[in-house]
Short mmCIF file of C-alpha atoms in Angstrom, two decimals:
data_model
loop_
_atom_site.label_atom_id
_atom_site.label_comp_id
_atom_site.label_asym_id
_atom_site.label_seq_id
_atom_site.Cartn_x
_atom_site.Cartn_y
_atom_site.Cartn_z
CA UNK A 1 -43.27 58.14 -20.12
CA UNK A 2 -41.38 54.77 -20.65
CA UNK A 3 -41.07 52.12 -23.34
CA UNK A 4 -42.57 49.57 -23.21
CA UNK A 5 -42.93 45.87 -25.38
CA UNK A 6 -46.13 45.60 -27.23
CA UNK A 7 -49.03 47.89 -28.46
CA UNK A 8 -51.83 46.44 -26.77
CA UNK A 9 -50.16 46.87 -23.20
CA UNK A 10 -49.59 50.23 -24.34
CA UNK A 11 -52.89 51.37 -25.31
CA UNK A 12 -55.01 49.57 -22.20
CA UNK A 13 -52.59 51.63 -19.54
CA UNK A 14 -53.13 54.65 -21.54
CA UNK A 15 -56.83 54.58 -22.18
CA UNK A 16 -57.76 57.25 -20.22
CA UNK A 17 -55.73 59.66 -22.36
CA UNK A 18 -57.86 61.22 -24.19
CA UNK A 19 -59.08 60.38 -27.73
CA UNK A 20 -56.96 59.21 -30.43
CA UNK A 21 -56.59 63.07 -31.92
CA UNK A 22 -55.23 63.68 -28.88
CA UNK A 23 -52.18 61.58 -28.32
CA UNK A 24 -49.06 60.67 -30.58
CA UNK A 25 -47.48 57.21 -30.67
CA UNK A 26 -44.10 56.68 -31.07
CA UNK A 27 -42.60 53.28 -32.09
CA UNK A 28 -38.33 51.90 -31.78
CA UNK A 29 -37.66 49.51 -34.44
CA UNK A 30 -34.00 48.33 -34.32
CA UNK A 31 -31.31 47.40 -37.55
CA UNK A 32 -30.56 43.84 -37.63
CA UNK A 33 -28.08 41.38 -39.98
CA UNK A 34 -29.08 38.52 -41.33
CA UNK A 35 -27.98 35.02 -42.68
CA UNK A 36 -25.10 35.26 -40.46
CA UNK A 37 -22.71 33.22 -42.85
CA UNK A 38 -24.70 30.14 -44.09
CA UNK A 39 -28.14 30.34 -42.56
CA UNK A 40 -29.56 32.42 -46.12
CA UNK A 41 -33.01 33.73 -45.01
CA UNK A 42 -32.96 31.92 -41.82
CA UNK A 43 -30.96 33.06 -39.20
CA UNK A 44 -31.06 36.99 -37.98
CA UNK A 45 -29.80 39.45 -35.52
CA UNK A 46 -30.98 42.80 -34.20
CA UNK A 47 -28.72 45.39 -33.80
CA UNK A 48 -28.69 48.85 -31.87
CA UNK A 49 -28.90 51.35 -34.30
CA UNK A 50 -32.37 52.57 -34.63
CA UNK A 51 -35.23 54.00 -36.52
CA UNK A 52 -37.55 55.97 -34.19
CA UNK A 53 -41.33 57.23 -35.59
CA UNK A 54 -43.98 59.41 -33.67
CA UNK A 55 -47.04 59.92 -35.63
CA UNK A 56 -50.57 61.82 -34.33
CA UNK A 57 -53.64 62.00 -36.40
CA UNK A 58 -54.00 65.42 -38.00
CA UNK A 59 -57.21 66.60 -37.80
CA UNK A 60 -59.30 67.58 -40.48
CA UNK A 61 -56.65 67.55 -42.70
CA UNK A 62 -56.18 68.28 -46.46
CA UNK A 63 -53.38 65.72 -47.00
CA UNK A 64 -53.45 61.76 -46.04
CA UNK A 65 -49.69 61.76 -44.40
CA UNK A 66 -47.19 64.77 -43.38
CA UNK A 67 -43.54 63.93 -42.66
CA UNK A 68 -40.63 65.10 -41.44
CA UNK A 69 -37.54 63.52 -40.81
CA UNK A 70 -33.70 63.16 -39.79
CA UNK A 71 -31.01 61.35 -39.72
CA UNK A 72 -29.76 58.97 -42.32
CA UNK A 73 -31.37 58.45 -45.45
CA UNK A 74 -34.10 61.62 -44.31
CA UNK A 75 -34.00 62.84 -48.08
CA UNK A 76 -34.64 59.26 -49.54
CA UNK A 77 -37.73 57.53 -51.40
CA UNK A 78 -37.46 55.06 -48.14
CA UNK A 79 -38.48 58.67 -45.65
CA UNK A 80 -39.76 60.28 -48.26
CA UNK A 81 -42.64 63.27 -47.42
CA UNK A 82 -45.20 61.90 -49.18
CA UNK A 83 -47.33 59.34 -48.99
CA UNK A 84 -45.07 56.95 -50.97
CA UNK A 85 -43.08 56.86 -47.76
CA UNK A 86 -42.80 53.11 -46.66
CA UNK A 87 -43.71 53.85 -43.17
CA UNK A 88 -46.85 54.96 -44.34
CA UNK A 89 -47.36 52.06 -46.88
CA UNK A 90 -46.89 50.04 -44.16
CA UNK A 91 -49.36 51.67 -42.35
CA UNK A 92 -51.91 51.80 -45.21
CA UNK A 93 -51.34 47.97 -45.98
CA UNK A 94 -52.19 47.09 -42.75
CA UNK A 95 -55.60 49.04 -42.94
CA UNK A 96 -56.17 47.52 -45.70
CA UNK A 97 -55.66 43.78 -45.14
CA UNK A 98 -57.99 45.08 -41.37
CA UNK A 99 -60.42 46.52 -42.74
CA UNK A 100 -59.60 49.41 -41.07
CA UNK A 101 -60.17 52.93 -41.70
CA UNK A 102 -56.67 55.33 -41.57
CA UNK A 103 -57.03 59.02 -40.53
CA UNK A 104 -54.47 61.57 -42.11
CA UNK A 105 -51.51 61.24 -40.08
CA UNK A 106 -48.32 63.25 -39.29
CA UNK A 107 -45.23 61.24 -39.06
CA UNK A 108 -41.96 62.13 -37.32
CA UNK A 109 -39.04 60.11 -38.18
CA UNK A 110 -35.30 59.64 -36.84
CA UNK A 111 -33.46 57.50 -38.44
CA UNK A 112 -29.90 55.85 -37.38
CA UNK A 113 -29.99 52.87 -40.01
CA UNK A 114 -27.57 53.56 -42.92
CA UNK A 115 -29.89 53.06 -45.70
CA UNK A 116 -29.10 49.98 -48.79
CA UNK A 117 -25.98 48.56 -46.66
CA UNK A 118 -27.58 45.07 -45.51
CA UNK A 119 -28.88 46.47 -42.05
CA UNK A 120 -32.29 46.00 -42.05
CA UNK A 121 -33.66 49.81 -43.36
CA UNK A 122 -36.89 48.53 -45.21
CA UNK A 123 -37.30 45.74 -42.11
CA UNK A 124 -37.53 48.50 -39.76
CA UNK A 125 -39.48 50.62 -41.65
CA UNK A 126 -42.49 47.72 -42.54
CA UNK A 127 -42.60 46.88 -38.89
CA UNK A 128 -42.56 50.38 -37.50
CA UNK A 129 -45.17 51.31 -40.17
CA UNK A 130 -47.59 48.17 -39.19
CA UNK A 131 -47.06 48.74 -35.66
CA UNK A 132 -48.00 52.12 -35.95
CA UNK A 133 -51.13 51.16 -38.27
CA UNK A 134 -52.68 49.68 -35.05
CA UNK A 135 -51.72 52.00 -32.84
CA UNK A 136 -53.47 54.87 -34.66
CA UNK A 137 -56.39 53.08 -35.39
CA UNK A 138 -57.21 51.81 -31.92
CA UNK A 139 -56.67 48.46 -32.93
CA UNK A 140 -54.74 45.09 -31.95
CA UNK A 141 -52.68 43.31 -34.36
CA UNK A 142 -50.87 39.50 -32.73
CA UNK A 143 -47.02 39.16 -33.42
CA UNK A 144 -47.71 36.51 -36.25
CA UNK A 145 -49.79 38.88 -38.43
CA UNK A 146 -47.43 41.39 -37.90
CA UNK A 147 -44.47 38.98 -39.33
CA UNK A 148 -47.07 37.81 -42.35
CA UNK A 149 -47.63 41.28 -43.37
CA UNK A 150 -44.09 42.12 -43.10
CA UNK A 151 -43.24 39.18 -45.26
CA UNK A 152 -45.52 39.74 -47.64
CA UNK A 153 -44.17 43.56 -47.64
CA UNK A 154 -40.34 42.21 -47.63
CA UNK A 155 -40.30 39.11 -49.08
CA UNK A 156 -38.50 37.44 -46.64
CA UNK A 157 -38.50 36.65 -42.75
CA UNK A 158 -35.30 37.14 -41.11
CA UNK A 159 -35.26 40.89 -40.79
CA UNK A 160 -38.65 41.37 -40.18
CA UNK A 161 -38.47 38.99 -37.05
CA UNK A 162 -35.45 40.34 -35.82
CA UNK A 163 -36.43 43.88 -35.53
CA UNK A 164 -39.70 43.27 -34.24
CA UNK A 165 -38.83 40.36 -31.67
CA UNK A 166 -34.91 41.84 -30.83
CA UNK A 167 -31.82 39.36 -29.91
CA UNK A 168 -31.03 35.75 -32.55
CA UNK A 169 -33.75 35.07 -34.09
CA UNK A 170 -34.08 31.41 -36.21
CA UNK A 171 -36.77 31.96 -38.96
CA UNK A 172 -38.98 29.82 -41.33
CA UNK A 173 -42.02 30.39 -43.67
CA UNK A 174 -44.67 27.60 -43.46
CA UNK A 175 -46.53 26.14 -46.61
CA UNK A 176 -49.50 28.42 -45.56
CA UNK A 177 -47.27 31.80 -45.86
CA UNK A 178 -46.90 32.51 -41.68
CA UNK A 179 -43.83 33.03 -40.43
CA UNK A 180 -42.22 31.06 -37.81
CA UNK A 181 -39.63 32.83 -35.47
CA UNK A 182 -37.69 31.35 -32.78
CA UNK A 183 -35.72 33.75 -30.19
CA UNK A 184 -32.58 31.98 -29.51
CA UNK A 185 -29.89 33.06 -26.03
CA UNK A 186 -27.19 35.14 -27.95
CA UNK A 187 -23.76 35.39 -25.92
CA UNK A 188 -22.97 38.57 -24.44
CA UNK A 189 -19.23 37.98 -24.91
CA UNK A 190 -19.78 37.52 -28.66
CA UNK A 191 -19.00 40.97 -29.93
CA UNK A 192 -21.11 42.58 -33.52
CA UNK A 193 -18.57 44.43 -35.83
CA UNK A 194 -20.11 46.24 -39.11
CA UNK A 195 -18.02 47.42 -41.85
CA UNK A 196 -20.28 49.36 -44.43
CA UNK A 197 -18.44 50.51 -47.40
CA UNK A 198 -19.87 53.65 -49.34
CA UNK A 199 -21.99 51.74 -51.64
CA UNK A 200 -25.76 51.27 -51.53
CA UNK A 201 -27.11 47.95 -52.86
CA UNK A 202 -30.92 47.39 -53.10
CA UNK A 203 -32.39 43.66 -52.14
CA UNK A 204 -34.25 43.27 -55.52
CA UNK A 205 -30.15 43.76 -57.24
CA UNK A 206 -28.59 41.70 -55.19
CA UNK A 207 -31.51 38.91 -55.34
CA UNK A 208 -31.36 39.12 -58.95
CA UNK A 209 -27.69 38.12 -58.66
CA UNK A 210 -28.33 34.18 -56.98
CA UNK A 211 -28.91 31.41 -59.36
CA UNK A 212 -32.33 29.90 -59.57
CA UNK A 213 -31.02 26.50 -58.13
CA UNK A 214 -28.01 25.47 -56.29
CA UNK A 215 -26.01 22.02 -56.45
CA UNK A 216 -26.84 19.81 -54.12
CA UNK A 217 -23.13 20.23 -52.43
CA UNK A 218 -23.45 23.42 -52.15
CA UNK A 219 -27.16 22.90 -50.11
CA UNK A 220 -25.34 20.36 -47.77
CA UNK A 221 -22.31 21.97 -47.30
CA UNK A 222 -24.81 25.11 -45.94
CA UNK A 223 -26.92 23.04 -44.01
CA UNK A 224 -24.08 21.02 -42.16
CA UNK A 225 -23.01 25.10 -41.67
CA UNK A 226 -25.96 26.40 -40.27
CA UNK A 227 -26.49 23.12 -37.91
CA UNK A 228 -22.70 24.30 -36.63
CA UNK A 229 -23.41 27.49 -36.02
CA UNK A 230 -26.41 26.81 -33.74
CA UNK A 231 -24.43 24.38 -31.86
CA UNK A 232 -21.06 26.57 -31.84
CA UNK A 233 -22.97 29.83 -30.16
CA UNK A 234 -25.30 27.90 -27.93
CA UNK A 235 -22.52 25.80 -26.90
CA UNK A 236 -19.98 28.29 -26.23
CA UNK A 237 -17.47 26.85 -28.73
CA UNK A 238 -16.80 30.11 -30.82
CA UNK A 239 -13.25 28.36 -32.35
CA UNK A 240 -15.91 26.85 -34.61
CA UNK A 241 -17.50 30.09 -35.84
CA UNK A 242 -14.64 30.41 -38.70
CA UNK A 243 -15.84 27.13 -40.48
CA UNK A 244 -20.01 27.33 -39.28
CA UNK A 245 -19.78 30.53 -40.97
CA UNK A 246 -18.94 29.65 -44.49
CA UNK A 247 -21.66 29.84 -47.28
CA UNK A 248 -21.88 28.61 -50.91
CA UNK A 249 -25.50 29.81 -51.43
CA UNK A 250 -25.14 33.63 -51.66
CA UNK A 251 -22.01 35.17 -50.93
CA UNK A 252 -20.05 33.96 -53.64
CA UNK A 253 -22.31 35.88 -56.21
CA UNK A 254 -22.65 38.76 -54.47
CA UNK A 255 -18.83 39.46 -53.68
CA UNK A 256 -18.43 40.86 -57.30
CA UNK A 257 -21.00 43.50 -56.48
CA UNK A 258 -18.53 46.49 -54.68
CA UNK A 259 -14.95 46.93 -55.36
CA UNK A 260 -12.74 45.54 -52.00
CA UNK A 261 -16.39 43.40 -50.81
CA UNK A 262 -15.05 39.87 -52.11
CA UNK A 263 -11.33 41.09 -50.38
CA UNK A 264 -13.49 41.81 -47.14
CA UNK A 265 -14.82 38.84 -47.05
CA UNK A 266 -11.83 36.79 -47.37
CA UNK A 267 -10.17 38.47 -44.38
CA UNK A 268 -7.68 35.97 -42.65
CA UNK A 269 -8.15 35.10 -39.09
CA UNK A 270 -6.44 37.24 -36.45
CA UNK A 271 -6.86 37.63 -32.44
CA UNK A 272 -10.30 38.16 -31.30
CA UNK A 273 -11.65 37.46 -34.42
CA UNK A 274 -13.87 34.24 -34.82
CA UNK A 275 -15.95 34.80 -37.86
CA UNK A 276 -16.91 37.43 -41.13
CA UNK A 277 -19.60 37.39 -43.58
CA UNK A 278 -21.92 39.18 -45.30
CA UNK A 279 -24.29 41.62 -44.06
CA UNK A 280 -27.89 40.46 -45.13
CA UNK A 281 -27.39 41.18 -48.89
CA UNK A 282 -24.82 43.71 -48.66
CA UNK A 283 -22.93 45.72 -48.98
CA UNK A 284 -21.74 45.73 -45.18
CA UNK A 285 -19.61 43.33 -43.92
CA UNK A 286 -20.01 41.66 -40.34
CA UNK A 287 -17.89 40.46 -38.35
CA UNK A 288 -17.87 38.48 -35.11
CA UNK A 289 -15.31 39.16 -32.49
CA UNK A 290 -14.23 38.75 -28.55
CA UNK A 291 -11.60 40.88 -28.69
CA UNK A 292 -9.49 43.91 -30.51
CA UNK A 293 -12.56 44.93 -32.24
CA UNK A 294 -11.29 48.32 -33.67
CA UNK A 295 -7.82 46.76 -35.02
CA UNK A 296 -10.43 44.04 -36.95
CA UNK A 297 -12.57 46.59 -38.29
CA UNK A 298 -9.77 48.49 -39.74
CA UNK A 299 -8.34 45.84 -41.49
CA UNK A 300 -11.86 44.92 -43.00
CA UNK A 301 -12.41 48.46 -44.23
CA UNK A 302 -8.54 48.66 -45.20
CA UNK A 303 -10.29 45.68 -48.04
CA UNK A 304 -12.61 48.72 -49.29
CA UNK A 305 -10.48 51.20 -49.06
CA UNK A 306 -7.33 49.61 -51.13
CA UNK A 307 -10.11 49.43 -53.81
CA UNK A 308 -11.11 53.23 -53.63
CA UNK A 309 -13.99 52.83 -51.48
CA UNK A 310 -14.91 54.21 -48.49
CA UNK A 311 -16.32 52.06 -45.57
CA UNK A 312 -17.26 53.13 -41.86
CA UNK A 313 -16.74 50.88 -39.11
CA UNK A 314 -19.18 50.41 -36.49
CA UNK A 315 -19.18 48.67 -33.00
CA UNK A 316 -22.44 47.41 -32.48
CA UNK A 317 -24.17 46.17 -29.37
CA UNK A 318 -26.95 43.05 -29.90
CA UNK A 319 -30.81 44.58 -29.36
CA UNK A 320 -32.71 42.01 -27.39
CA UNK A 321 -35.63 43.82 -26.90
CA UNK A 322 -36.82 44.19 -30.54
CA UNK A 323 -39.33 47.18 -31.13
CA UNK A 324 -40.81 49.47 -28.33
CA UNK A 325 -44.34 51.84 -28.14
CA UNK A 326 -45.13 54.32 -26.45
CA UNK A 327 -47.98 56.65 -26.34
CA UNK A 328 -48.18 60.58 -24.92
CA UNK A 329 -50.24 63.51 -25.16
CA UNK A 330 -50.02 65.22 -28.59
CA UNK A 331 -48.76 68.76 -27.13
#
């Protein structure tokens, strides 16, 4: 067995199989960042740490969803072993939006994605869970209803599109509520740092903390940022990372959220180094790099950790793939 892009590839190759009580599916979502400094809801990145989710029909069965799981998180209402899991919402909304009818399934998760740290958790687990809706019920869903469902599941775009299409991913919602994701070349010499301090910070609190408008200074000064950064990565000019990188619209009302996050974030430049901002909502801290990427993570968590707070640092590697099926024999 190998994975492969898309569900509907999957299924035709396998349709000799046997019947869907017969095989499991398995679906690899990856983390991703988003915002990236200035581009709030609009620019995203997925990231290789993973969230990995077989399920099989279960036959005759008593209970509408069974799971087990592992990893990070495996104990939280996010994996939880009931129904309330959000795989299995996922799952269920789909149905329902379809019209289609969901067996009982079994649902075996793995989980890499450190759970309420700005990496993409609930992203991962929506598109996993709508990916797997179709799967189990023999059914096709197109990449733009998968990205409206997830938005209407999330509430915004730019993790959703990340972890199902992989790699740099510009984002937009239309008028009519579809989502509009561009996959743009990301660098391979442009280097992911994530510095996650031991705090856990859900979307809805840190949301809660952005003013209902901005000054219109504060809008330019972004957008002027976010045209920057587009033309700084594309063209290979990463000296202007530092400035395209700085944002008025979220971070400033977020840094007061974890002791040592507004320090981290006001890190000073050093070799290798070319930019630092704000994981998604938070609480992790990325940080972009060419070089000495374990001296600049220490010194980012040293920020936490002169407060009292514990952060890991992690080295991660861009996922350009985005998620991956597969489909076996149930054995």
């Amino acid at each position: 067995m190998s994975l492969a892009s898309g569900a509907v590839d999957i299924i035709e190759d396998s349709a000799e199989a046997g019947g869907k009580s017969e095989r499991s599916f398995s679906v690899r979502v990856p983390a991703s960042t988003s915002n990236l400094g200035a581009g709030f809801d609009s620019f995203s990145l997925a990231l290789q740490l993973y969230l990995t989710v077989s399920a099989r029909v279960i036959p005759e069965a008593s209970e509408i969803c069974r799971v087990t799981s592992s990893g990070e998180g495996s104990t939280s209402g996010l994996l939880s072993r009931t129904e309330d899991n959000l795989i299995f919402r996922a799952m269920s909304f789909a149905a329902a939006r379809e019209g289609w009818t969901l067996p009982p399934v079994q649902l075996d998760v793995h989980n890499e994605l450190p759970l309420g740290r700005g990496l993409g958790s609930s992203a991962a687990a929506i598109v996993a869970g709508l990916t797997l809706s179709s799967l189990i019920c023999d059914q096709k869903l197109s990449p733009a209803t998968v990205l409206r469902y997830a938005l209407e599941m999330e509430g915004h775009a730019d993790n959703v599109a990340a972890a199902y299409h992989g790699g740099w991913i510009v984002s937009c919602v239309k008028t009519d509520g579809n989502v509009l994701a561009v996959k743009r070349p990301w660098p391979e010499d442009l280097k992911v740092i994530v510095v996650s301090p031991d705090a856990l910070l859900k979307t809805t609190e840190t949301r809660s903390a952005l003013p209902a408008t901005v000054e219109r200074d504060d809008a330019v000064h972004n957008l002027q940022r976010v045209a920057l950064f587009g033309a700084a990565v594309e063209g290979g000019d990463y000296d202007l990372l530092w400035d395209a990188m700085q944002d008025r619209m979220h971070q400033p009302y977020r840094q007061s959220l974890v002791p040592g996050l507004a320090e981290a974030l006001a890190t000073k430049p050093q070799p290798g180094l070319v930019g630092v901002a704000l994981s998604g909502s938070g609480p992790s801290v990325i940080a972009l790099a060419l070089d000495h990427l374990p001296e600049i993570g220490e010194a980012i968590a040293n920020s936490f950790r002169s407060r009292g707070m514990p952060a890991t640092v992690r080295l991660l590697e861009v996922d350009r793939e985005g998620q991956k099926t597969m489909v076996a024999r149930a054995g």
